[in-house]
Every structure is written in C-alpha cells, then in structure tokens.
Amino acid sequence: MTMPQRRTRPTHRGRRFDLRATAMFFGLLATALIIAGFAVRALAGVVQRRPAWAVVLLCVVAAALVFHGRRRRRLSAARIARRAGEALEQATTEALDALDTAAPAPAPPTTYAYDYDALSPEEFEEAIAALCVRDGCSQVRVVGGAGDLGADVVALSPEGRRLVIQCKRYGDDNKVGSQDLQRFGGTCFAVHEADVALVVTTSDFTAPAEEYAEQCGIVCVARDALLAWSDGRAPGPWAADTVAPDV
C-alpha cells in the first residue's frame, strides 16, 4: 500500500540586500529633491517678480481641488479639460486686468515762481542752486563771495559732470558783456575744473559776449531761458552738448 506524499510548500527565499540598487534609489531620490528645490526657488522668484502669475497658479490649483472634492466620481477627460480651461481663462483675465491697471501719471516738475528782479545777488545764487537740486543735481553748493574766482554755484549734474555756474543778477538795461565772460572763462575750466560752465543772468548778453562764450564752450542762460528752466518748460541748461575745451 503506497502512502500519499505530502506536498510541501515551496520556501520563499528572502530577497537579498542589493547595495547597488539601494544606492541608486537614494541617489535618484536626492536628485529629485535637488531638482524640486531649484524648481521651488525659481517659482518663488517668479512669484516675487510677477505676483499676478501667483494668482493664476493659485486659481488653477484651487479649481483642481474644488473639482476633486465635489466630483469623487470619474469624469471624462474632455469635461476636465473644459472646466480647467474655463477656470484658467477667468484667472488669466483677472491677472491681465490687474497688470493693465493704468499707473498714476507722474507728477509735473516743481516750478519755482521766483520774482528774480526782487532777489538780492545772494538770494539769486540760492535760487539757482535750488533749481539745480530740483532737477537732480548732487553736491550742490553756493560758493559765491569774496575770492570765489567767478564760481557762485558748483554741483554735479545727474550725469556726473561738474557744473560751475556764475550768477549775474542784472537789470534789463545792464547786459552781461564780453569782459564778464572773459573773466569767468579764465577760471571756470583751468581753476574750477568745470565740465560744463554756465553764466545765468536775469538780463541778457551782448553779441561779443555770446561770441566769446561760443568760442570757449560756456553756456549762456539769458532771462527767457532762465524763466523757461524755472517754470519747468525747459530742461537744465547743462543738457546742452557743451563740453570743456581741450587745454
């Protein structure tokens, strides 16, 4: 009589520890974490520069969460795409409306309504210095006085050029002559090292004075030009393409 053989369960061999596979897994995990970190950092920079796009992204994520919470059942791919597209379009429209909001108009330049004829020579120098400050000059100083060698106001233009200004508070019947320009021309560049030399007056210049100024590269600012500068109708007179002559 033959005895039935008992079937024995096959013994499962334990999976051996694979060092190479484990190392590869952790290496891929570390790479994924690094890439995710760079992505988050880049996304944070984009959000900081373009806050409107953060609104778009949040709207898309919120729409996806709402769809997932309200519809547990499986939706068709076409329906999901349609609803996500509608949400994205609405969020994009709101973001673009926020970006296209008109910026406030820049404030008009400050105007100084000086009565130049009523100013003393010292007050006139202070007024010219104030105009320089208003129009973006730096290191503005009033240096007029005894021994000023023709320089009443010195400053740096917004472009960094050294300005040396002589102020002539004259009446209408007293024009700035060529000898005034010659005295200033002998010191403005050689002594004061001006990049731009200007003579500003409440009066006007004689023809010989204007000729000498043109030869020496001195900017002449007569009464009309001064009023236009003061009222903001003209830029600072140092904007002219006048430079110090070669010595």
PDB file of C-alpha atoms in Angstrom, residues 114-233:
ATOM      1  CA  TYR A 114      10.631 133.487  -8.278  1.00  0.00           C
ATOM      2  CA  ASP A 115      10.461 137.195  -8.792  1.00  0.00           C
ATOM      3  CA  TYR A 116      14.090 137.301  -9.825  1.00  0.00           C
ATOM      4  CA  ASP A 117      14.115 141.072 -10.080  1.00  0.00           C
ATOM      5  CA  ALA A 118      13.245 141.327  -6.380  1.00  0.00           C
ATOM      6  CA  LEU A 119      16.054 138.995  -5.253  1.00  0.00           C
ATOM      7  CA  SER A 120      19.395 140.169  -3.985  1.00  0.00           C
ATOM      8  CA  PRO A 121      22.509 138.761  -5.689  1.00  0.00           C
ATOM      9  CA  GLU A 122      22.959 136.305  -2.804  1.00  0.00           C
ATOM     10  CA  GLU A 123      19.317 135.222  -2.969  1.00  0.00           C
ATOM     11  CA  PHE A 124      19.637 134.802  -6.727  1.00  0.00           C
ATOM     12  CA  GLU A 125      22.540 132.388  -6.198  1.00  0.00           C
ATOM     13  CA  GLU A 126      20.441 130.413  -3.707  1.00  0.00           C
ATOM     14  CA  ALA A 127      17.579 130.278  -6.222  1.00  0.00           C
ATOM     15  CA  ILE A 128      19.846 128.896  -8.950  1.00  0.00           C
ATOM     16  CA  ALA A 129      21.185 126.286  -6.525  1.00  0.00           C
ATOM     17  CA  ALA A 130      17.587 125.275  -5.703  1.00  0.00           C
ATOM     18  CA  LEU A 131      16.852 124.777  -9.408  1.00  0.00           C
ATOM     19  CA  CYS A 132      19.879 122.504  -9.689  1.00  0.00           C
ATOM     20  CA  VAL A 133      18.689 120.424  -6.751  1.00  0.00           C
ATOM     21  CA  ARG A 134      15.181 120.215  -8.195  1.00  0.00           C
ATOM     22  CA  ASP A 135      16.483 118.852 -11.493  1.00  0.00           C
ATOM     23  CA  GLY A 136      18.558 116.062  -9.968  1.00  0.00           C
ATOM     24  CA  CYS A 137      21.977 117.616  -9.396  1.00  0.00           C
ATOM     25  CA  SER A 138      24.007 116.460  -6.405  1.00  0.00           C
ATOM     26  CA  GLN A 139      26.668 118.044  -4.199  1.00  0.00           C
ATOM     27  CA  VAL A 140      25.137 121.463  -4.880  1.00  0.00           C
ATOM     28  CA  ARG A 141      26.958 124.260  -3.055  1.00  0.00           C
ATOM     29  CA  VAL A 142      26.725 128.042  -3.109  1.00  0.00           C
ATOM     30  CA  VAL A 143      30.313 129.263  -3.036  1.00  0.00           C
ATOM     31  CA  GLY A 144      29.926 132.826  -4.234  1.00  0.00           C
ATOM     32  CA  GLY A 145      31.583 135.584  -2.290  1.00  0.00           C
ATOM     33  CA  ALA A 146      34.914 137.297  -1.968  1.00  0.00           C
ATOM     34  CA  GLY A 147      37.626 135.327  -3.718  1.00  0.00           C
ATOM     35  CA  ASP A 148      35.225 132.981  -5.490  1.00  0.00           C
ATOM     36  CA  LEU A 149      37.105 133.461  -8.792  1.00  0.00           C
ATOM     37  CA  GLY A 150      33.877 133.575 -10.730  1.00  0.00           C
ATOM     38  CA  ALA A 151      32.200 130.472  -9.304  1.00  0.00           C
ATOM     39  CA  ASP A 152      28.914 131.168  -7.480  1.00  0.00           C
ATOM     40  CA  VAL A 153      27.366 127.672  -7.549  1.00  0.00           C
ATOM     41  CA  VAL A 154      29.080 124.326  -8.084  1.00  0.00           C
ATOM     42  CA  ALA A 155      27.338 120.960  -8.475  1.00  0.00           C
ATOM     43  CA  LEU A 156      27.369 117.593 -10.181  1.00  0.00           C
ATOM     44  CA  SER A 157      24.845 117.094 -12.953  1.00  0.00           C
ATOM     45  CA  PRO A 158      22.661 113.955 -12.971  1.00  0.00           C
ATOM     46  CA  GLU A 159      25.159 112.508 -15.458  1.00  0.00           C
ATOM     47  CA  GLY A 160      28.047 113.178 -13.086  1.00  0.00           C
ATOM     48  CA  ARG A 161      29.534 116.198 -14.875  1.00  0.00           C
ATOM     49  CA  ARG A 162      30.984 119.014 -12.761  1.00  0.00           C
ATOM     50  CA  LEU A 163      28.982 122.222 -13.133  1.00  0.00           C
ATOM     51  CA  VAL A 164      30.401 125.657 -12.394  1.00  0.00           C
ATOM     52  CA  ILE A 165      27.819 128.445 -12.521  1.00  0.00           C
ATOM     53  CA  GLN A 166      28.258 132.192 -12.374  1.00  0.00           C
ATOM     54  CA  CYS A 167      25.111 134.140 -11.452  1.00  0.00           C
ATOM     55  CA  LYS A 168      24.544 137.667 -12.771  1.00  0.00           C
ATOM     56  CA  ARG A 169      21.535 139.393 -11.165  1.00  0.00           C
ATOM     57  CA  TYR A 170      21.420 142.326 -13.581  1.00  0.00           C
ATOM     58  CA  GLY A 171      18.641 144.711 -14.600  1.00  0.00           C
ATOM     59  CA  ASP A 172      17.139 144.784 -18.076  1.00  0.00           C
ATOM     60  CA  ASP A 173      19.311 147.725 -19.060  1.00  0.00           C
ATOM     61  CA  ASN A 174      22.548 146.052 -17.953  1.00  0.00           C
ATOM     62  CA  LYS A 175      23.609 143.212 -20.221  1.00  0.00           C
ATOM     63  CA  VAL A 176      26.416 140.769 -19.481  1.00  0.00           C
ATOM     64  CA  GLY A 177      29.383 141.854 -21.573  1.00  0.00           C
ATOM     65  CA  SER A 178      32.347 140.078 -23.080  1.00  0.00           C
ATOM     66  CA  GLN A 179      34.686 141.180 -20.268  1.00  0.00           C
ATOM     67  CA  ASP A 180      32.430 139.413 -17.749  1.00  0.00           C
ATOM     68  CA  LEU A 181      32.646 136.279 -19.832  1.00  0.00           C
ATOM     69  CA  GLN A 182      36.411 136.604 -20.258  1.00  0.00           C
ATOM     70  CA  ARG A 183      36.998 136.831 -16.511  1.00  0.00           C
ATOM     71  CA  PHE A 184      34.835 133.782 -15.933  1.00  0.00           C
ATOM     72  CA  GLY A 185      36.373 131.939 -18.869  1.00  0.00           C
ATOM     73  CA  GLY A 186      39.849 132.393 -17.381  1.00  0.00           C
ATOM     74  CA  THR A 187      38.961 130.438 -14.235  1.00  0.00           C
ATOM     75  CA  CYS A 188      35.969 128.158 -14.844  1.00  0.00           C
ATOM     76  CA  PHE A 189      37.916 125.436 -16.626  1.00  0.00           C
ATOM     77  CA  ALA A 190      41.517 125.971 -15.543  1.00  0.00           C
ATOM     78  CA  VAL A 191      40.864 126.709 -11.847  1.00  0.00           C
ATOM     79  CA  HIS A 192      37.469 125.191 -11.069  1.00  0.00           C
ATOM     80  CA  GLU A 193      37.893 122.233 -13.465  1.00  0.00           C
ATOM     81  CA  ALA A 194      34.398 122.574 -14.873  1.00  0.00           C
ATOM     82  CA  ASP A 195      32.978 120.015 -17.258  1.00  0.00           C
ATOM     83  CA  VAL A 196      30.163 122.464 -18.018  1.00  0.00           C
ATOM     84  CA  ALA A 197      30.480 126.195 -17.328  1.00  0.00           C
ATOM     85  CA  LEU A 198      27.327 128.316 -17.214  1.00  0.00           C
ATOM     86  CA  VAL A 199      26.553 132.010 -16.825  1.00  0.00           C
ATOM     87  CA  VAL A 200      22.953 132.618 -15.713  1.00  0.00           C
ATOM     88  CA  THR A 201      21.535 136.124 -15.761  1.00  0.00           C
ATOM     89  CA  THR A 202      18.249 137.922 -15.220  1.00  0.00           C
ATOM     90  CA  SER A 203      19.196 140.151 -18.132  1.00  0.00           C
ATOM     91  CA  ASP A 204      20.743 139.304 -21.498  1.00  0.00           C
ATOM     92  CA  PHE A 205      24.159 139.003 -23.177  1.00  0.00           C
ATOM     93  CA  THR A 206      25.847 141.303 -25.628  1.00  0.00           C
ATOM     94  CA  ALA A 207      26.736 139.907 -29.021  1.00  0.00           C
ATOM     95  CA  PRO A 208      30.524 139.929 -28.301  1.00  0.00           C
ATOM     96  CA  ALA A 209      29.852 138.068 -25.037  1.00  0.00           C
ATOM     97  CA  GLU A 210      27.879 135.391 -26.849  1.00  0.00           C
ATOM     98  CA  GLU A 211      30.632 135.036 -29.447  1.00  0.00           C
ATOM     99  CA  TYR A 212      33.275 134.630 -26.760  1.00  0.00           C
ATOM    100  CA  ALA A 213      31.100 132.115 -24.882  1.00  0.00           C
ATOM    101  CA  GLU A 214      30.642 130.048 -28.021  1.00  0.00           C
ATOM    102  CA  GLN A 215      34.397 130.009 -28.662  1.00  0.00           C
ATOM    103  CA  CYS A 216      35.176 128.958 -25.083  1.00  0.00           C
ATOM    104  CA  GLY A 217      32.327 126.499 -24.627  1.00  0.00           C
ATOM    105  CA  ILE A 218      30.445 128.479 -21.974  1.00  0.00           C
ATOM    106  CA  VAL A 219      26.670 128.063 -21.765  1.00  0.00           C
ATOM    107  CA  CYS A 220      24.824 131.390 -21.664  1.00  0.00           C
ATOM    108  CA  VAL A 221      21.435 131.353 -19.919  1.00  0.00           C
ATOM    109  CA  ALA A 222      19.618 134.620 -20.570  1.00  0.00           C
ATOM    110  CA  ARG A 223      16.379 135.771 -18.916  1.00  0.00           C
ATOM    111  CA  ASP A 224      13.973 133.942 -21.247  1.00  0.00           C
ATOM    112  CA  ALA A 225      15.903 130.689 -20.920  1.00  0.00           C
ATOM    113  CA  LEU A 226      16.069 131.140 -17.150  1.00  0.00           C
ATOM    114  CA  LEU A 227      12.294 131.577 -16.892  1.00  0.00           C
ATOM    115  CA  ALA A 228      11.687 128.523 -19.085  1.00  0.00           C
ATOM    116  CA  TRP A 229      14.046 126.472 -16.891  1.00  0.00           C
ATOM    117  CA  SER A 230      12.436 127.781 -13.698  1.00  0.00           C
ATOM    118  CA  ASP A 231       8.897 127.053 -14.944  1.00  0.00           C
ATOM    119  CA  GLY A 232       9.789 123.514 -15.982  1.00  0.00           C
ATOM    120  CA  ARG A 233       9.306 124.258 -19.681  1.00  0.00           C
TER     121      ARG A 233
END
